[in-house]
């Protein structure tokens, strides 16, 4: 697939959507997805699909927005496979009934994980493979039927997935619907047992409203402005390198990218200089020429970023090329706190640097805005670390680093408040797509009459002693 090839807008025939969901529900109701053997085989197929067509997916991502091959594999194509491997390895452990043991006088308790039913997974364009297929792995492990809805904004990736998913996955229980607003609207009219949506907050409200009609539970993986606080005592070279990497990977089009920096005023100049050195080390003198730097996904977003660029003065970068959808890695100074770039999620390679007089000022600044998806703090002081973590709320946080807190699947990944609800990765995805059913099994040999009406004075006294 060549980058020059323009695909028509992807779509699935609207008329076919209700029947496709009904087919999945029939398969779920018939118990097709429940056996561990089915789940195991589908996870193996998902891994096989990744292995057989890795290059095709990497090429599609490159055609969509010049995603560098390394980034395509490490942070996108590899995600779904890693999650499928984790689920496969832990399938027996995760699905085993959780024994609570004897409950005095009542019986034995246990918690069963049961699949929710038919799940809908809607994903965005910035990591279009990983954000679709890693939730799929957990949904399969939990025994659900699944409708996948990739983003229409990355049509090459959508087409590659639409081609390969039916070849590898059980079409009776896992289907993929291509398209945009119309197709997603039609999907949202159907009844699902769980909706897992990743994308922006505005569409999340549409999803939540549609889910309310059927009382469908939802997971919302959203975004926001993730702050980066750099304390007076931080190692400036390390901070700059790690911030520059986290910001400019995928050309800033990452939900947890550092959105802006709040640096202690005494370190502002040093940090900006170190950021510039890091960008030159990573991408050379002209980042436009390196294959390791992505493009902006479409002209609408390029235009949006070109406008935001005017909200400050580039300390370095600032170059734009609309035809190539290129925005240089840019650090902006002299940014007003009320400007548009400080209100909306930037979602591109522009990094405003604001100075603060103290950690308290930085904390107040963060707390004056929506709860972010991630918070980054650079400091050598564990007292400052504890203090900032205790006084701020964010989906996740990383101290002296960026992005990498989402790598270990033992830690749940998700937002809080406007940055999302619910969480996933590893076992947490399995739990998201499972219902925890508490079961008490009672014996029949012993059934003291004292428990039943008419209630005795003795029972009342006994209860009061224990409760
Ligand atoms: P997008 O435009 O691809 O939209 C996401 C999905 O919503 C697509 O599948 C699209 O078809 C569907 N959609 C769009 N408009 C709709 C409508 N009116 N009704 C129903 N469905 C509709 O992607 P986006 O929303 O621009 O994604 C970027 C946002 O996602 C950013 O805010 C980013 O921070 C966030 N994000 C969050 C995470 C996370 O894990 N928390 C990951 C990636 C991106």
Tab-separated table of C-alpha atoms and ligand atoms in Angstrom:
chain	number	residue	atom	x	y	z
A	1	UNK	CA	0.000	0.000	0.000
A	2	UNK	CA	1.556	3.309	-0.984
A	3	UNK	CA	1.256	6.509	0.986
A	4	UNK	CA	-0.088	8.225	-2.098
A	5	UNK	CA	-3.018	5.877	-2.416
A	6	UNK	CA	-6.203	7.620	-1.311
A	7	UNK	CA	-8.863	5.279	-0.069
A	8	UNK	CA	-12.557	6.143	-0.222
A	9	UNK	CA	-14.200	6.818	3.135
A	10	UNK	CA	-14.594	3.396	4.754
A	11	UNK	CA	-18.105	2.232	5.496
A	12	UNK	CA	-20.204	-0.822	6.174
A	13	UNK	CA	-23.668	-0.997	4.635
A	14	UNK	CA	-25.931	0.738	7.187
A	15	UNK	CA	-28.781	-1.694	6.564
A	16	UNK	CA	-26.607	-4.624	7.575
A	17	UNK	CA	-25.753	-3.297	11.049
A	18	UNK	CA	-28.828	-4.392	13.086
A	19	UNK	CA	-28.642	-7.905	11.597
A	20	UNK	CA	-24.899	-8.144	12.316
A	21	UNK	CA	-25.459	-7.267	15.990
A	22	UNK	CA	-28.430	-9.665	16.172
A	23	UNK	CA	-26.253	-12.461	14.772
A	24	UNK	CA	-23.684	-11.873	17.503
A	25	UNK	CA	-26.372	-11.841	20.176
A	26	UNK	CA	-27.742	-15.156	18.922
A	27	UNK	CA	-24.233	-16.633	19.058
A	28	UNK	CA	-23.691	-15.314	22.580
A	29	UNK	CA	-27.088	-16.553	23.765
A	30	UNK	CA	-26.322	-19.984	22.305
A	31	UNK	CA	-23.187	-20.084	24.485
A	32	UNK	CA	-20.703	-19.978	21.624
A	33	UNK	CA	-18.237	-17.616	23.304
A	34	UNK	CA	-18.325	-19.084	26.824
A	35	UNK	CA	-16.086	-22.181	26.604
A	36	UNK	CA	-12.483	-21.528	27.558
A	37	UNK	CA	-11.496	-23.476	24.444
A	38	UNK	CA	-13.202	-20.860	22.239
A	39	UNK	CA	-11.576	-17.966	24.100
A	40	UNK	CA	-8.164	-19.617	23.885
A	41	UNK	CA	-8.509	-20.318	20.185
A	42	UNK	CA	-9.653	-16.739	19.414
A	43	UNK	CA	-6.740	-15.262	21.378
A	44	UNK	CA	-4.358	-17.518	19.457
A	45	UNK	CA	-5.928	-16.379	16.206
A	46	UNK	CA	-5.557	-12.749	17.204
A	47	UNK	CA	-1.843	-13.315	17.872
A	48	UNK	CA	-1.485	-15.181	14.581
A	49	UNK	CA	-3.104	-12.329	12.670
A	50	UNK	CA	-0.561	-9.917	14.155
A	51	UNK	CA	2.330	-12.224	13.260
A	52	UNK	CA	1.177	-12.907	9.701
A	53	UNK	CA	0.361	-9.309	8.765
A	54	UNK	CA	2.573	-7.141	10.953
A	55	UNK	CA	4.193	-5.434	7.973
A	56	UNK	CA	0.863	-4.802	6.269
A	57	UNK	CA	-0.411	-3.021	9.390
A	58	UNK	CA	2.795	-1.001	9.756
A	59	UNK	CA	2.504	0.060	6.100
A	60	UNK	CA	-1.137	1.045	6.583
A	61	UNK	CA	-0.218	3.229	9.559
A	62	UNK	CA	2.515	4.841	7.493
A	63	UNK	CA	0.090	5.493	4.648
A	64	UNK	CA	-2.393	7.056	7.083
A	65	UNK	CA	-0.071	9.546	8.749
A	66	UNK	CA	3.545	8.669	8.197
A	67	UNK	CA	3.763	6.817	11.498
A	68	UNK	CA	7.411	5.747	11.837
A	69	UNK	CA	7.831	1.961	11.588
A	70	UNK	CA	9.373	1.646	15.049
A	71	UNK	CA	6.588	3.643	16.695
A	72	UNK	CA	3.953	1.784	14.673
A	73	UNK	CA	5.181	-1.516	15.994
A	74	UNK	CA	6.247	-0.606	19.528
A	75	UNK	CA	3.242	1.431	20.536
A	76	UNK	CA	0.432	0.396	18.208
A	77	UNK	CA	0.604	-2.907	16.311
A	78	UNK	CA	2.421	-4.605	19.207
A	79	UNK	CA	-0.207	-3.561	21.787
A	80	UNK	CA	-2.985	-5.924	20.786
A	81	UNK	CA	-0.617	-8.868	20.501
A	82	UNK	CA	0.918	-8.207	23.929
A	83	UNK	CA	-2.517	-7.994	25.538
A	84	UNK	CA	-3.648	-11.176	23.760
A	85	UNK	CA	-0.539	-13.018	24.985
A	86	UNK	CA	-1.116	-11.848	28.575
A	87	UNK	CA	-4.765	-12.916	28.415
A	88	UNK	CA	-3.864	-16.299	26.952
A	89	UNK	CA	-1.271	-16.947	29.638
A	90	UNK	CA	-3.615	-16.009	32.473
A	91	UNK	CA	-6.930	-17.240	31.091
A	92	UNK	CA	-7.350	-20.117	33.562
A	93	UNK	CA	-6.289	-18.014	36.543
A	94	UNK	CA	-8.559	-15.098	35.677
A	95	UNK	CA	-11.639	-17.230	35.009
A	96	UNK	CA	-11.258	-19.469	38.078
A	97	UNK	CA	-14.051	-18.972	40.645
A	98	UNK	CA	-12.781	-16.831	43.501
A	99	UNK	CA	-13.447	-18.794	46.681
A	100	UNK	CA	-14.495	-16.780	49.716
A	101	UNK	CA	-14.771	-19.809	52.003
A	102	UNK	CA	-17.279	-20.500	54.748
A	103	UNK	CA	-19.614	-17.727	55.894
A	104	UNK	CA	-20.725	-18.561	59.491
A	105	UNK	CA	-24.198	-20.181	59.613
A	106	UNK	CA	-24.924	-19.248	55.998
A	107	UNK	CA	-22.863	-21.420	53.654
A	108	UNK	CA	-19.947	-21.002	51.268
A	109	UNK	CA	-19.337	-17.961	49.106
A	110	UNK	CA	-17.612	-17.518	45.778
A	111	UNK	CA	-17.337	-14.905	43.042
A	112	UNK	CA	-17.855	-16.025	39.460
A	113	UNK	CA	-16.739	-13.992	36.463
A	114	UNK	CA	-19.400	-14.118	33.774
A	115	UNK	CA	-19.237	-12.532	30.340
A	116	UNK	CA	-21.384	-9.434	29.894
A	117	UNK	CA	-22.739	-10.383	26.451
A	118	UNK	CA	-22.269	-8.409	23.251
A	119	UNK	CA	-19.706	-5.612	23.560
A	120	UNK	CA	-19.060	-2.647	21.269
A	121	UNK	CA	-15.503	-1.282	21.024
A	122	UNK	CA	-15.162	2.122	19.335
A	123	UNK	CA	-11.638	3.414	18.797
A	124	UNK	CA	-9.898	6.580	17.570
A	125	UNK	CA	-7.276	7.203	14.925
A	126	UNK	CA	-4.100	8.034	16.863
A	127	UNK	CA	-3.197	4.435	17.783
A	128	UNK	CA	-5.839	2.845	15.566
A	129	UNK	CA	-4.687	-0.772	15.900
A	130	UNK	CA	-3.753	-0.988	19.560
A	131	UNK	CA	-6.738	0.937	20.890
A	132	UNK	CA	-9.086	-1.401	19.033
A	133	UNK	CA	-7.398	-4.753	19.540
A	134	UNK	CA	-6.084	-4.553	23.093
A	135	UNK	CA	-9.589	-4.140	24.558
A	136	UNK	CA	-10.661	-6.926	22.193
A	137	UNK	CA	-8.194	-9.336	23.850
A	138	UNK	CA	-9.732	-8.773	27.301
A	139	UNK	CA	-13.276	-8.922	25.918
A	140	UNK	CA	-12.547	-12.312	24.336
A	141	UNK	CA	-10.853	-13.594	27.500
A	142	UNK	CA	-14.006	-12.662	29.417
A	143	UNK	CA	-16.143	-14.623	26.897
A	144	UNK	CA	-17.978	-11.846	25.074
A	145	UNK	CA	-19.125	-11.416	21.493
A	146	UNK	CA	-17.671	-8.185	20.087
A	147	UNK	CA	-18.398	-5.535	17.465
A	148	UNK	CA	-15.269	-3.587	16.517
A	149	UNK	CA	-15.576	-0.068	15.156
A	150	UNK	CA	-12.209	1.390	14.039
A	151	UNK	CA	-11.793	5.075	13.260
A	152	UNK	CA	-12.646	6.282	9.764
A	153	UNK	CA	-9.975	8.986	10.099
A	154	UNK	CA	-7.247	6.392	9.377
A	155	UNK	CA	-8.793	4.622	6.352
A	156	UNK	CA	-5.793	2.438	5.403
A	157	UNK	CA	-5.640	0.899	8.856
A	158	UNK	CA	-9.429	0.520	8.915
A	159	UNK	CA	-9.296	-1.290	5.547
A	160	UNK	CA	-6.461	-3.600	6.634
A	161	UNK	CA	-8.371	-4.551	9.776
A	162	UNK	CA	-11.630	-5.008	7.849
A	163	UNK	CA	-9.802	-7.415	5.551
A	164	UNK	CA	-7.959	-9.450	8.190
A	165	UNK	CA	-10.360	-9.660	11.152
A	166	UNK	CA	-12.914	-11.862	9.291
A	167	UNK	CA	-10.110	-14.105	8.044
A	168	UNK	CA	-8.819	-14.871	11.530
A	169	UNK	CA	-11.623	-14.347	14.002
A	170	UNK	CA	-14.890	-16.272	14.477
A	171	UNK	CA	-17.314	-14.277	12.290
A	172	UNK	CA	-20.316	-15.559	14.251
A	173	UNK	CA	-19.097	-13.778	17.370
A	174	UNK	CA	-16.630	-11.067	16.334
A	175	UNK	CA	-17.390	-8.591	13.607
A	176	UNK	CA	-15.979	-5.297	12.386
A	177	UNK	CA	-18.052	-2.341	11.227
A	178	UNK	CA	-16.271	0.339	9.210
A	179	UNK	CA	-17.471	3.919	9.035
A	180	UNK	CA	-17.916	7.266	10.712
A	181	UNK	CA	-20.710	9.148	12.419
A	182	UNK	CA	-23.600	7.519	10.510
A	183	UNK	CA	-22.447	3.955	11.057
A	184	UNK	CA	-21.516	4.574	14.710
A	185	UNK	CA	-24.893	6.227	15.277
A	186	UNK	CA	-26.615	3.171	13.846
A	187	UNK	CA	-24.494	0.913	16.054
A	188	UNK	CA	-25.335	2.982	19.125
A	189	UNK	CA	-29.046	2.473	18.441
A	190	UNK	CA	-28.554	-1.263	19.032
A	191	UNK	CA	-28.545	-2.767	22.499
A	192	UNK	CA	-25.126	-3.733	23.821
A	193	UNK	CA	-24.057	-5.165	27.165
A	194	UNK	CA	-20.957	-3.002	27.321
A	195	UNK	CA	-19.641	-0.079	25.288
A	196	UNK	CA	-15.918	0.619	25.377
A	197	UNK	CA	-15.229	3.997	23.790
A	198	UNK	CA	-11.852	5.665	23.293
A	199	UNK	CA	-11.827	9.184	21.861
A	200	UNK	CA	-12.805	12.740	22.664
A	201	UNK	CA	-15.126	13.922	25.409
A	202	UNK	CA	-17.718	15.449	23.081
A	203	UNK	CA	-18.462	12.132	21.370
A	204	UNK	CA	-18.260	10.406	24.766
A	205	UNK	CA	-21.380	12.343	25.739
A	206	UNK	CA	-23.159	10.998	22.631
A	207	UNK	CA	-22.064	7.474	23.582
A	208	UNK	CA	-23.173	7.876	27.191
A	209	UNK	CA	-26.589	9.177	26.122
A	210	UNK	CA	-27.113	6.256	23.765
A	211	UNK	CA	-25.968	3.811	26.448
A	212	UNK	CA	-28.409	5.300	28.964
A	213	UNK	CA	-31.372	4.205	26.807
A	214	UNK	CA	-30.481	0.554	27.407
A	215	UNK	CA	-28.757	1.019	30.787
A	216	UNK	CA	-25.601	-0.251	29.123
A	217	UNK	CA	-22.423	0.093	31.186
A	218	UNK	CA	-19.623	2.048	29.532
A	219	UNK	CA	-15.906	2.524	29.714
A	220	UNK	CA	-14.787	5.932	28.462
A	221	UNK	CA	-11.100	6.378	27.653
A	222	UNK	CA	-10.789	10.099	26.956
A	223	UNK	CA	-8.095	12.768	26.866
A	224	UNK	CA	-7.409	16.238	28.192
A	225	UNK	CA	-4.501	18.462	29.016
A	226	UNK	CA	-1.839	16.408	30.818
A	227	UNK	CA	0.473	18.766	32.713
A	228	UNK	CA	4.186	18.374	33.229
A	229	UNK	CA	5.535	19.989	36.393
A	230	UNK	CA	9.290	20.580	36.553
A	231	UNK	CA	10.553	21.399	40.040
A	232	UNK	CA	13.503	23.586	40.913
A	233	UNK	CA	15.665	20.585	41.855
A	234	UNK	CA	14.850	18.418	38.803
A	235	UNK	CA	17.601	16.963	36.615
A	236	UNK	CA	16.994	19.269	33.678
A	237	UNK	CA	18.735	17.219	30.956
A	238	UNK	CA	16.851	14.053	31.880
A	239	UNK	CA	13.574	15.944	32.246
A	240	UNK	CA	13.993	17.570	28.835
A	241	UNK	CA	14.850	14.294	27.082
A	242	UNK	CA	11.945	12.412	28.625
A	243	UNK	CA	9.448	15.224	28.053
A	244	UNK	CA	10.583	15.724	24.433
A	245	UNK	CA	10.261	12.003	23.751
A	246	UNK	CA	6.792	11.773	25.338
A	247	UNK	CA	5.578	14.877	23.540
A	248	UNK	CA	6.927	14.345	20.034
A	249	UNK	CA	6.393	10.595	19.623
A	250	UNK	CA	3.514	10.166	17.117
A	251	UNK	CA	3.927	13.931	16.491
A	252	UNK	CA	2.207	14.718	19.770
A	253	UNK	CA	-0.952	12.819	18.813
A	254	UNK	CA	-1.016	10.779	22.013
A	255	UNK	CA	-3.763	10.948	24.635
A	256	UNK	CA	-1.224	11.043	27.483
A	257	UNK	CA	1.329	13.292	25.751
A	258	UNK	CA	2.620	16.076	28.011
A	259	UNK	CA	0.297	18.894	26.970
A	260	UNK	CA	2.137	21.803	28.610
A	261	UNK	CA	4.988	22.438	31.023
A	262	UNK	CA	4.904	24.317	34.330
A	263	UNK	CA	8.552	24.892	35.186
A	264	UNK	CA	10.078	26.664	38.148
A	265	UNK	CA	11.008	30.153	36.930
A	266	UNK	CA	14.678	29.662	37.818
A	267	UNK	CA	14.911	26.705	35.394
A	268	UNK	CA	12.819	27.898	32.454
A	269	UNK	CA	15.712	28.973	30.206
A	270	UNK	CA	17.789	25.890	30.956
A	271	UNK	CA	14.846	23.591	30.289
A	272	UNK	CA	13.976	25.216	26.950
A	273	UNK	CA	17.616	24.956	25.811
A	274	UNK	CA	17.772	21.293	26.881
A	275	UNK	CA	14.499	20.557	25.077
A	276	UNK	CA	15.960	21.982	21.884
A	277	UNK	CA	19.116	19.867	22.273
A	278	UNK	CA	16.985	16.746	22.767
A	279	UNK	CA	14.878	17.445	19.685
A	280	UNK	CA	18.021	17.914	17.581
A	281	UNK	CA	19.483	14.660	18.985
A	282	UNK	CA	16.289	12.790	18.130
A	283	UNK	CA	15.344	14.255	14.759
A	284	UNK	CA	18.387	16.159	13.447
A	285	UNK	CA	18.492	19.769	12.276
A	286	UNK	CA	15.460	19.319	10.015
A	287	UNK	CA	12.875	16.942	11.538
A	288	UNK	CA	10.940	17.049	8.258
A	289	UNK	CA	13.527	14.813	6.651
A	290	UNK	CA	13.732	12.030	9.235
A	291	UNK	CA	11.609	8.867	8.877
A	292	UNK	CA	11.296	8.858	12.681
A	293	UNK	CA	8.841	11.727	12.899
A	294	UNK	CA	5.121	11.349	12.058
A	295	UNK	CA	2.758	13.666	10.215
A	296	UNK	CA	-0.517	15.221	11.357
A	297	UNK	CA	-3.427	12.945	10.580
A	298	UNK	CA	-5.403	15.268	8.287
A	299	UNK	CA	-5.726	18.834	7.001
A	300	UNK	CA	-8.399	19.774	9.543
A	301	UNK	CA	-6.058	18.962	12.433
A	302	UNK	CA	-3.130	20.634	10.636
A	303	UNK	CA	-5.156	23.822	10.326
A	304	UNK	CA	-6.233	23.622	13.971
A	305	UNK	CA	-2.588	23.309	15.060
A	306	UNK	CA	-1.483	26.136	12.760
A	307	UNK	CA	-3.983	28.393	14.551
A	308	UNK	CA	-2.847	27.264	18.034
A	309	UNK	CA	0.754	27.973	17.030
A	310	UNK	CA	-0.111	31.696	16.992
A	311	UNK	CA	-0.833	31.668	20.742
A	312	UNK	CA	2.841	32.021	21.646
A	313	UNK	CA	6.339	32.637	20.362
A	314	UNK	CA	8.302	29.568	19.185
A	315	UNK	CA	11.524	29.154	21.178
A	316	UNK	CA	12.388	26.654	18.444
A	317	UNK	CA	10.418	24.834	15.748
A	318	UNK	CA	7.299	26.551	14.499
A	319	UNK	CA	7.656	25.439	10.862
A	320	UNK	CA	4.461	24.316	9.124
A	321	UNK	CA	3.876	22.627	5.783
A	322	UNK	CA	0.184	22.188	5.012
A	323	UNK	CA	0.757	20.044	1.938
A	324	UNK	CA	2.842	17.519	3.852
A	325	UNK	CA	0.707	17.935	6.975
A	326	UNK	CA	3.946	18.663	8.805
A	327	UNK	CA	4.244	20.539	12.071
A	328	UNK	CA	7.780	20.834	13.454
A	329	UNK	CA	8.462	19.833	17.052
A	330	UNK	CA	7.854	23.187	18.709
A	331	UNK	CA	8.308	24.749	22.119
A	332	UNK	CA	6.214	27.877	22.637
A	333	UNK	CA	6.999	30.654	25.097
A	334	UNK	CA	5.114	33.802	26.081
A	335	UNK	CA	1.851	31.896	26.148
A	336	UNK	CA	-1.072	33.566	27.884
A	337	UNK	CA	-2.856	31.355	30.394
A	338	UNK	CA	-6.218	32.299	28.857
A	339	UNK	CA	-5.265	31.582	25.229
A	340	UNK	CA	-6.937	28.799	23.227
A	341	UNK	CA	-3.824	26.632	23.386
A	342	UNK	CA	-4.182	26.567	27.182
A	343	UNK	CA	-7.887	25.650	27.027
A	344	UNK	CA	-8.152	22.750	24.557
A	345	UNK	CA	-6.128	19.538	24.333
A	346	UNK	CA	-3.299	20.322	21.894
A	347	UNK	CA	-2.941	16.809	20.421
A	348	UNK	CA	-0.005	17.801	18.253
A	349	UNK	CA	3.715	18.617	18.529
A	350	UNK	CA	3.404	22.055	20.130
A	351	UNK	CA	4.561	22.382	23.717
A	352	UNK	CA	3.820	25.561	25.684
A	353	UNK	CA	6.210	26.312	28.552
A	354	UNK	CA	4.862	28.409	31.426
A	355	UNK	CA	6.891	29.400	34.436
A	356	UNK	CA	5.711	29.170	38.046
A	357	UNK	CA	7.169	30.543	41.258
A	358	UNK	CA	6.500	27.439	43.344
A	359	UNK	CA	5.098	23.928	43.432
A	360	UNK	CA	2.019	25.363	45.145
A	361	UNK	CA	1.369	27.599	42.161
A	362	UNK	CA	1.712	24.602	39.823
A	363	UNK	CA	-0.680	22.531	41.925
A	364	UNK	CA	-3.240	25.360	41.987
A	365	UNK	CA	-2.927	25.732	38.216
A	366	UNK	CA	-3.592	22.020	37.657
A	367	UNK	CA	-6.435	21.923	40.169
A	368	UNK	CA	-8.086	24.904	38.490
A	369	UNK	CA	-8.661	22.777	35.379
A	370	UNK	CA	-10.287	19.456	34.439
A	371	UNK	CA	-8.736	16.359	35.994
A	372	UNK	CA	-6.127	15.242	33.434
A	373	UNK	CA	-5.494	11.764	32.058
A	374	UNK	CA	-1.851	11.873	33.146
A	375	UNK	CA	0.273	14.085	35.366
A	376	UNK	CA	4.054	14.277	35.039
A	377	UNK	CA	6.311	15.505	37.761
A	378	UNK	CA	10.070	15.977	37.610
A	379	UNK	CA	11.699	16.273	41.013
A	380	UNK	CA	14.400	14.683	43.159
A	381	UNK	CA	12.403	15.171	46.344
A	382	UNK	CA	10.159	12.377	47.548
A	383	UNK	CA	8.395	14.871	49.833
A	384	UNK	CA	7.445	16.952	46.770
A	385	UNK	CA	6.408	13.771	44.958
A	386	UNK	CA	4.097	12.708	47.816
A	387	UNK	CA	2.729	16.204	48.215
A	388	UNK	CA	1.883	16.740	44.533
A	389	UNK	CA	0.341	13.275	44.172
A	390	UNK	CA	-1.766	13.828	47.291
A	391	UNK	CA	-3.020	17.267	46.263
A	392	UNK	CA	-3.852	16.574	42.607
A	393	UNK	CA	-6.127	14.095	40.863
A	394	UNK	CA	-5.294	12.535	37.491
A	395	UNK	CA	-5.995	9.273	35.669
A	396	UNK	CA	-2.389	8.185	36.213
A	397	UNK	CA	0.958	9.773	36.942
A	398	UNK	CA	4.612	9.298	36.162
A	399	UNK	CA	7.398	10.794	38.256
A	400	UNK	CA	10.617	11.694	36.424
A	401	UNK	CA	9.257	10.234	33.217
A	402	UNK	CA	6.459	10.406	30.660
A	403	UNK	CA	4.092	7.863	29.051
A	404	UNK	CA	5.723	4.750	30.488
A	405	UNK	CA	3.381	4.360	33.464
A	406	UNK	CA	0.888	2.760	31.072
A	407	UNK	CA	3.293	0.014	29.988
A	408	UNK	CA	2.886	-2.420	32.870
A	409	UNK	CA	-0.482	-4.139	32.520
A	410	UNK	CA	-0.625	-4.840	36.252
A	411	UNK	CA	-1.491	-1.149	36.658
A	412	UNK	CA	-4.950	-0.088	35.388
A	413	UNK	CA	-4.975	2.602	32.719
A	414	UNK	CA	-7.839	5.070	32.600
A	415	UNK	CA	-8.977	8.596	33.313
A	416	UNK	CA	-10.882	10.279	36.106
A	417	UNK	CA	-13.759	12.739	35.716
A	418	UNK	CA	-13.559	14.463	32.305
A	419	UNK	CA	-10.535	12.337	31.291
A	420	UNK	CA	-12.581	9.150	31.463
A	421	UNK	CA	-14.325	6.479	33.480
A	422	UNK	CA	-13.252	2.887	33.982
A	423	UNK	CA	-9.836	1.422	33.262
A	424	UNK	CA	-8.166	-1.425	31.415
A	425	UNK	CA	-4.956	-3.277	30.458
A	426	UNK	CA	-4.160	-6.867	31.375
A	427	UNK	CA	-6.409	-8.342	34.023
A	428	UNK	CA	-8.181	-4.992	34.368
A	429	UNK	CA	-9.530	-5.374	30.808
A	430	UNK	CA	-10.807	-8.836	31.627
A	431	UNK	CA	-12.575	-7.410	34.699
A	432	UNK	CA	-14.027	-4.541	32.644
A	433	UNK	CA	-15.723	-7.014	30.310
A	434	UNK	CA	-16.837	-9.370	33.122
A	435	UNK	CA	-19.650	-9.325	35.629
A	436	UNK	CA	-18.579	-10.395	39.116
A	437	UNK	CA	-21.391	-12.622	40.296
A	438	UNK	CA	-21.432	-13.312	44.034
A	439	UNK	CA	-22.813	-16.744	44.810
A	440	UNK	CA	-23.676	-18.265	48.173
A	441	UNK	CA	-24.259	-21.992	48.338
A	442	UNK	CA	-26.097	-23.139	51.445
A	443	UNK	CA	-26.118	-26.563	53.034
A	444	UNK	CA	-29.419	-28.280	53.830
A	445	UNK	CA	-28.522	-30.361	56.877
A	446	UNK	CA	-28.864	-27.522	59.343
A	447	UNK	CA	-31.688	-24.955	59.269
A	448	UNK	CA	-32.251	-23.397	62.731
A	449	UNK	CA	-35.844	-22.207	63.152
A	450	UNK	CA	-34.666	-19.265	65.249
A	451	UNK	CA	-33.841	-17.391	62.007
A	452	UNK	CA	-37.465	-17.341	60.828
A	453	UNK	CA	-40.550	-15.461	62.090
A	454	UNK	CA	-41.991	-15.217	64.592
A	455	UNK	CA	-38.738	-13.603	65.758
A	456	UNK	CA	-37.674	-14.281	69.306
A	457	UNK	CA	-36.365	-11.806	71.840
A	458	UNK	CA	-33.280	-14.029	72.113
A	459	UNK	CA	-32.462	-13.659	68.403
A	460	UNK	CA	-32.854	-9.876	68.552
A	461	UNK	CA	-30.412	-9.671	71.470
A	462	UNK	CA	-27.976	-12.009	69.746
A	463	UNK	CA	-28.076	-9.979	66.535
A	464	UNK	CA	-27.448	-6.735	68.369
A	465	UNK	CA	-24.364	-8.203	69.997
A	466	UNK	CA	-22.870	-9.123	66.652
A	467	UNK	CA	-23.876	-6.228	64.412
B	1	LIG	P1	-11.953	9.924	16.147
B	1	LIG	O1	-12.322	11.155	15.402
B	1	LIG	O2	-11.346	8.795	15.427
B	1	LIG	O3	-13.251	9.455	16.914
B	1	LIG	C1	-13.277	8.336	17.773
B	1	LIG	C2	-14.402	7.410	17.386
B	1	LIG	O4	-15.656	8.053	17.580
B	1	LIG	C3	-14.331	6.990	15.912
B	1	LIG	O5	-14.487	5.597	15.829
B	1	LIG	C4	-15.461	7.770	15.283
B	1	LIG	O6	-16.036	7.103	14.193
B	1	LIG	C5	-16.448	7.916	16.413
B	1	LIG	N1	-17.281	9.113	16.278
B	1	LIG	C6	-16.876	10.339	15.868
B	1	LIG	N2	-17.921	11.207	15.897
B	1	LIG	C7	-19.000	10.517	16.328
B	1	LIG	C8	-20.368	10.843	16.585
B	1	LIG	N3	-20.846	12.078	16.394
B	1	LIG	N4	-21.189	9.866	17.030
B	1	LIG	C9	-20.719	8.628	17.232
B	1	LIG	N5	-19.439	8.259	17.006
B	1	LIG	C10	-18.590	9.178	16.562
B	1	LIG	O7	-10.931	10.258	17.314
B	1	LIG	P2	-10.868	11.488	18.297
B	1	LIG	O8	-12.070	11.526	19.161
B	1	LIG	O9	-10.446	12.709	17.577
B	1	LIG	O10	-9.628	10.967	19.165
B	1	LIG	C11	-8.781	11.810	19.820
B	1	LIG	C12	-9.204	11.950	21.277
B	1	LIG	O11	-9.152	10.667	21.898
B	1	LIG	C13	-8.269	12.822	22.068
B	1	LIG	O12	-9.009	13.594	22.974
B	1	LIG	C14	-7.422	11.812	22.833
B	1	LIG	O13	-6.869	12.312	24.021
B	1	LIG	C15	-8.407	10.725	23.083
B	1	LIG	N6	-7.715	9.435	23.264
B	1	LIG	C16	-7.820	8.823	24.470
B	1	LIG	C17	-7.141	7.640	24.687
B	1	LIG	C18	-7.200	6.924	26.000
B	1	LIG	O14	-6.779	5.784	26.049
B	1	LIG	N7	-7.675	7.539	27.052
B	1	LIG	C19	-6.390	7.088	23.660
B	1	LIG	C20	-6.339	7.734	22.441
B	1	LIG	C21	-7.008	8.910	22.245
